[in-house]
mmCIF file of C-alpha atoms in Angstrom:
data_model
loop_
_atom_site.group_PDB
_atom_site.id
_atom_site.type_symbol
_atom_site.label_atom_id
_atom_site.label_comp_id
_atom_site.label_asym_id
_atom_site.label_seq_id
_atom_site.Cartn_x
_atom_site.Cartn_y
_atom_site.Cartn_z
ATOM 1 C CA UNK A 1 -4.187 -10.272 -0.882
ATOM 2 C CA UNK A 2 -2.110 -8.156 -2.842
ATOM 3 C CA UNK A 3 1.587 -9.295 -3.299
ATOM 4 C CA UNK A 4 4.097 -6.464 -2.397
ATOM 5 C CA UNK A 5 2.195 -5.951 0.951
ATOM 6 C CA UNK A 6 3.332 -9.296 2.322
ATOM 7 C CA UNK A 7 6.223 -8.704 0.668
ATOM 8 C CA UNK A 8 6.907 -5.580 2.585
ATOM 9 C CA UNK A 9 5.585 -6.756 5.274
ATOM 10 C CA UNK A 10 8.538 -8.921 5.470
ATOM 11 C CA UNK A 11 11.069 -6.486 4.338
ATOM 12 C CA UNK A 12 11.257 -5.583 8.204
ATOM 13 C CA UNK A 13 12.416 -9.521 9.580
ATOM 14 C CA UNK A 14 11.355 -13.134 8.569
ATOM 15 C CA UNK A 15 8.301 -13.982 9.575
ATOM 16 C CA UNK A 16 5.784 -16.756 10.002
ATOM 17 C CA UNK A 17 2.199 -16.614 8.540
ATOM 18 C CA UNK A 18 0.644 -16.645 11.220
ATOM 19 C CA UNK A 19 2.425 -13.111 12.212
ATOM 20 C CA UNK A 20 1.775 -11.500 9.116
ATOM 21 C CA UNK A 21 -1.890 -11.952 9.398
ATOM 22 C CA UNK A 22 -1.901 -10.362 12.872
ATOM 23 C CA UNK A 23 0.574 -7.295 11.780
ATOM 24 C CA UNK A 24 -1.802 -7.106 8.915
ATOM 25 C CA UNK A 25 -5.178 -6.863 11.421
ATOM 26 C CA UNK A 26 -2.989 -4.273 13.514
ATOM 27 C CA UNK A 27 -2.524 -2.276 10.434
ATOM 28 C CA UNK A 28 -6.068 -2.551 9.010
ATOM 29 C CA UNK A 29 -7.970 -2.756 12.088
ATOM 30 C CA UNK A 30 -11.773 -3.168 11.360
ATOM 31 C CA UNK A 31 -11.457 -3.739 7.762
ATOM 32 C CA UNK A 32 -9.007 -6.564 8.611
ATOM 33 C CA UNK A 33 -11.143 -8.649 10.344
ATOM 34 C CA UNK A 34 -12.963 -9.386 7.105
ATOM 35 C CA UNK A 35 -9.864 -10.759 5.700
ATOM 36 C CA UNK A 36 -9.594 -14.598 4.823
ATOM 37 C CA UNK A 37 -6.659 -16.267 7.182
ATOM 38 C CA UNK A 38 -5.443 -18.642 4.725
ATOM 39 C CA UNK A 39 -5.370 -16.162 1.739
ATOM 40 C CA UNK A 40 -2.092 -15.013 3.587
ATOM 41 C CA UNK A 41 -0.929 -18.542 3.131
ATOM 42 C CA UNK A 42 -2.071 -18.461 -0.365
ATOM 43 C CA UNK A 43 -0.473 -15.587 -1.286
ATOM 44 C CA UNK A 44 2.988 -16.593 0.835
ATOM 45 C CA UNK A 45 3.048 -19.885 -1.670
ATOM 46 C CA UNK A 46 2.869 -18.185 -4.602
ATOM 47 C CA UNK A 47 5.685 -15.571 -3.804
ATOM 48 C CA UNK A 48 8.050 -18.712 -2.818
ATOM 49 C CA UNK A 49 6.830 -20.373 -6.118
ATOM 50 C CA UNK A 50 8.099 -17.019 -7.651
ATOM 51 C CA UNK A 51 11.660 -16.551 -6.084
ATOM 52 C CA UNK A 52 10.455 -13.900 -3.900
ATOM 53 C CA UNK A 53 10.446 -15.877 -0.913
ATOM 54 C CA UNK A 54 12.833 -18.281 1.253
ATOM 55 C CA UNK A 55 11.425 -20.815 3.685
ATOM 56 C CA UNK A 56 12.972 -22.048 6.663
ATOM 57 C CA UNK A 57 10.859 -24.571 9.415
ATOM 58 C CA UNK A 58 10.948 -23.653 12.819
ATOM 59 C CA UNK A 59 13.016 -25.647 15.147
ATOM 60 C CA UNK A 60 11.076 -28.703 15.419
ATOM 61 C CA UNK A 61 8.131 -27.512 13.675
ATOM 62 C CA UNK A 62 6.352 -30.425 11.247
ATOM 63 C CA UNK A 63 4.881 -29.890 7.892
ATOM 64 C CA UNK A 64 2.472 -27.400 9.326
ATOM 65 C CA UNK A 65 2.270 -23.968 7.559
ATOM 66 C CA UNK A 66 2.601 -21.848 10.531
ATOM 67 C CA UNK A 67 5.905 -23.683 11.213
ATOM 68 C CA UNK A 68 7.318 -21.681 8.355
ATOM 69 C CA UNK A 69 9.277 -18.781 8.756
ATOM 70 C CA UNK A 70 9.047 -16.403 4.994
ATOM 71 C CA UNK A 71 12.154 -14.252 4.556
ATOM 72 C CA UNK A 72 12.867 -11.951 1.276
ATOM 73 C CA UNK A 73 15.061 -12.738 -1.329
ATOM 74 C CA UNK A 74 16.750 -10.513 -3.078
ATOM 75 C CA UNK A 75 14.604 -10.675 -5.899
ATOM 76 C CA UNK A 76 11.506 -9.508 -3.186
ATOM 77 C CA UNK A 77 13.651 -6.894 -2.273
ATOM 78 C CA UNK A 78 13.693 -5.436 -5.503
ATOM 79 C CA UNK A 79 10.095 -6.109 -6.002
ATOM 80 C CA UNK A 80 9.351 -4.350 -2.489
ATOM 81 C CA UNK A 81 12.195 -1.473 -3.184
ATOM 82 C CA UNK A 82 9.959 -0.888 -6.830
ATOM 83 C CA UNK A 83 6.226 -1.506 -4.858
ATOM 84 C CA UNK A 84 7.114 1.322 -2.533
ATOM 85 C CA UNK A 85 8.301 3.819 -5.103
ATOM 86 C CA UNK A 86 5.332 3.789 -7.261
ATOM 87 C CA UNK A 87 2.666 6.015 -7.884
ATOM 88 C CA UNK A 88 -0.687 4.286 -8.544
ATOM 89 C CA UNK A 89 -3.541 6.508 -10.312
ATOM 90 C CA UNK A 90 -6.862 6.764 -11.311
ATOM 91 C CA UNK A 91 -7.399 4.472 -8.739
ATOM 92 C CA UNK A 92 -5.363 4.397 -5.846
ATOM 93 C CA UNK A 93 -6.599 1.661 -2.790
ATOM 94 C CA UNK A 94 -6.395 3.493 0.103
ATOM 95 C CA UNK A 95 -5.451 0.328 2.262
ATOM 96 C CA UNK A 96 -2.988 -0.587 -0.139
ATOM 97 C CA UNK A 97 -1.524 2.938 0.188
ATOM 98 C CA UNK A 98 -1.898 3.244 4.386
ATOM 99 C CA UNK A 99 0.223 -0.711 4.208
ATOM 100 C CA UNK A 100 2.590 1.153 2.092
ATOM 101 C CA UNK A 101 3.405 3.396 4.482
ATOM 102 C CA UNK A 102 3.485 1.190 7.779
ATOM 103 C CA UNK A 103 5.518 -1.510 5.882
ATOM 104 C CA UNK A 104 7.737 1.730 4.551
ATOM 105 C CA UNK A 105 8.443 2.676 7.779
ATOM 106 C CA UNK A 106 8.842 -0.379 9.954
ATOM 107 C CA UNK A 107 11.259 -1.731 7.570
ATOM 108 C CA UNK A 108 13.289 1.854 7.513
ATOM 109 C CA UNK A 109 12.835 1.286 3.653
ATOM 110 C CA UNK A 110 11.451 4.750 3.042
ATOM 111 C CA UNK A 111 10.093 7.573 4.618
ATOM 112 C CA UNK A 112 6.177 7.857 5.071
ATOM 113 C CA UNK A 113 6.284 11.322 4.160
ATOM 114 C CA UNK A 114 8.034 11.195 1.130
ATOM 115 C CA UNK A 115 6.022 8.294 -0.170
ATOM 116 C CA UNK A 116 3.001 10.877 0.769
ATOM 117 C CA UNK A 117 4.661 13.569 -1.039
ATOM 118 C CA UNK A 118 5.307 11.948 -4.111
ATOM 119 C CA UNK A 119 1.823 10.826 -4.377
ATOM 120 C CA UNK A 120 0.268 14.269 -3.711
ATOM 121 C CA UNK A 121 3.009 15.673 -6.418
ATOM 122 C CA UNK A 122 1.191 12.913 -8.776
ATOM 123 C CA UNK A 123 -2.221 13.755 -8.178
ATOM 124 C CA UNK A 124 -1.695 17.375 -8.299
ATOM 125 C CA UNK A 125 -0.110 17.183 -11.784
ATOM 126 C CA UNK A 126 -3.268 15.213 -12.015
ATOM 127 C CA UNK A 127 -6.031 17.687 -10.918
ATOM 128 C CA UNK A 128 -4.054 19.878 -12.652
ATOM 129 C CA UNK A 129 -4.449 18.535 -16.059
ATOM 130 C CA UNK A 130 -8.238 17.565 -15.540
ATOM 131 C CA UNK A 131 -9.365 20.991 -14.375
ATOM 132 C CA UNK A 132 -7.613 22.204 -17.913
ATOM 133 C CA UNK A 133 -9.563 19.618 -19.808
ATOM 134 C CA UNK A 134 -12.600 20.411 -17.883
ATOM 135 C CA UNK A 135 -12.397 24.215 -18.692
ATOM 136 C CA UNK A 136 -12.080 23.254 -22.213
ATOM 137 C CA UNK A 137 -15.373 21.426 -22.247
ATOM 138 C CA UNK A 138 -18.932 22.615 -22.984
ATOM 139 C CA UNK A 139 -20.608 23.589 -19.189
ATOM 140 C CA UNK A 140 -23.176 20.929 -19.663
ATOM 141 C CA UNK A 141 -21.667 18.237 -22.090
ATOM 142 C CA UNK A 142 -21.378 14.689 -20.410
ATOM 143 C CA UNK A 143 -17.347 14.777 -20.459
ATOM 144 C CA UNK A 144 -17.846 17.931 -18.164
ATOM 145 C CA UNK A 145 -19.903 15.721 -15.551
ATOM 146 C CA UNK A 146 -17.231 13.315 -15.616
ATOM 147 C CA UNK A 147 -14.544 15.372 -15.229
ATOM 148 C CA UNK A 148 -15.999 17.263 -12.420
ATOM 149 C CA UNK A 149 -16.382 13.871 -10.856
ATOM 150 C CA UNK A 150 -12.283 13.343 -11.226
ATOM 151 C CA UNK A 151 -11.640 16.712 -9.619
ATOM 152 C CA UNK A 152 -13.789 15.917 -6.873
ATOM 153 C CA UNK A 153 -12.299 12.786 -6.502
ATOM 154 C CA UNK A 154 -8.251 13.959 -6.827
ATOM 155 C CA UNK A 155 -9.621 16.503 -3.958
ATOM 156 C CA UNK A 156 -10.549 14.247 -1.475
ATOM 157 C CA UNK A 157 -7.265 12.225 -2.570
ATOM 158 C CA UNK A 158 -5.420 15.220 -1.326
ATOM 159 C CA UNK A 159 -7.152 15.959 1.597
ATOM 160 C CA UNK A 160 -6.912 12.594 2.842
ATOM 161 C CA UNK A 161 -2.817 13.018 2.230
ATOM 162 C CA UNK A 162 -3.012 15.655 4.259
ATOM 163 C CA UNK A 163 -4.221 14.279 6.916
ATOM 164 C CA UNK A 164 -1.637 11.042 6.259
ATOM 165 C CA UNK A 165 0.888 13.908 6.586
ATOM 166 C CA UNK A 166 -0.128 15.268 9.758
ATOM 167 C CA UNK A 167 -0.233 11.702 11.482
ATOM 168 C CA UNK A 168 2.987 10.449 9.975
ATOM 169 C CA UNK A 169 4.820 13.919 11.214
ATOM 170 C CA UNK A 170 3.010 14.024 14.925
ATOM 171 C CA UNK A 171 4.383 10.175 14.646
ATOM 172 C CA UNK A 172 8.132 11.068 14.174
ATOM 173 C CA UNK A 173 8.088 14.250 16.566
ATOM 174 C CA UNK A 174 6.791 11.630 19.531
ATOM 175 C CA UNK A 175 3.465 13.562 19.909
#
């Protein structure tokens, strides 16, 4: 479970665990069935340990995780503030990237579609710069292969952005 997502999960309110996991299925859908329920819990220790989290217990709760209610701190503020402004390439996770923007947008911390235009800015610049070192390659020279494969996949990158775009802007018009 990567970090900043529960961390910007919780940039909208304080949460328990036990929530979190359930905003995170919402969010995921299929793919987050497969996810372990007490990696959240795993992942929620280690951010207190950190400073990035405050715990509170429910009213009368016990010593029973889901009795815990995770808020930020300020220092997982910043860490959520710097999570949502970065660009992340060769290797983008698309999941990672589709939390980014629910967590973005839920917790007014940035707008969807300017997180989805940066990233299509990067990986333009990107395609950009491979198709320039592919033309300088030999047609058939193993570096040529490779770099065809990058275009191919900066392409699909940008199509999918599109299409990020589209939903994220039918979203705010209420369509």
């Amino acid at each position: 479970m990567q970090q900043e997502v529960v961390l910007a999960l919780l940039a909208k309110e304080p949460s328990h665990g036990y929530q979190l996991r359930a905003r995170l299925r919402d969010a995921l859908g299929p793919l987050g069935d497969a996810m372990n329920a007490g990696q959240i819990y795993v992942t929620l220790t280690r951010l207190e340990k950190a400073g990035l989290l405050a715990v509170e217990r429910s009213a009368g709760g016990a010593d029973r995780s889901d009795r815990k209610v995770y808020a930020l701190t300020p220092d997982g503020q910043e860490r959520v503030a710097a999570w949502i402004a970065e660009v992340r390439w060769p290797r983008p996770d698309l999941a990672e990237f589709h939390l980014k923007l629910i967590a973005a947008a839920a917790a007014g911390l940035a707008d969807p579609l300017t997180i989805v235009d940066t990233q299509r800015r990067e990986l333009l610049r990107r395609l950009r710069d491979t198709q320039r070192a592919a033309m300088a390659e030999p047609v058939r020279s193993d570096a040529a292969l490779l770099l065809e494969g990058i275009v191919l996949r900066l392409q699909a990158d940008l199509r999918w952005l599109e299409t990020c775009e589209k939903n994220w802007t039918q979203r705010r018009s209420g369509s």
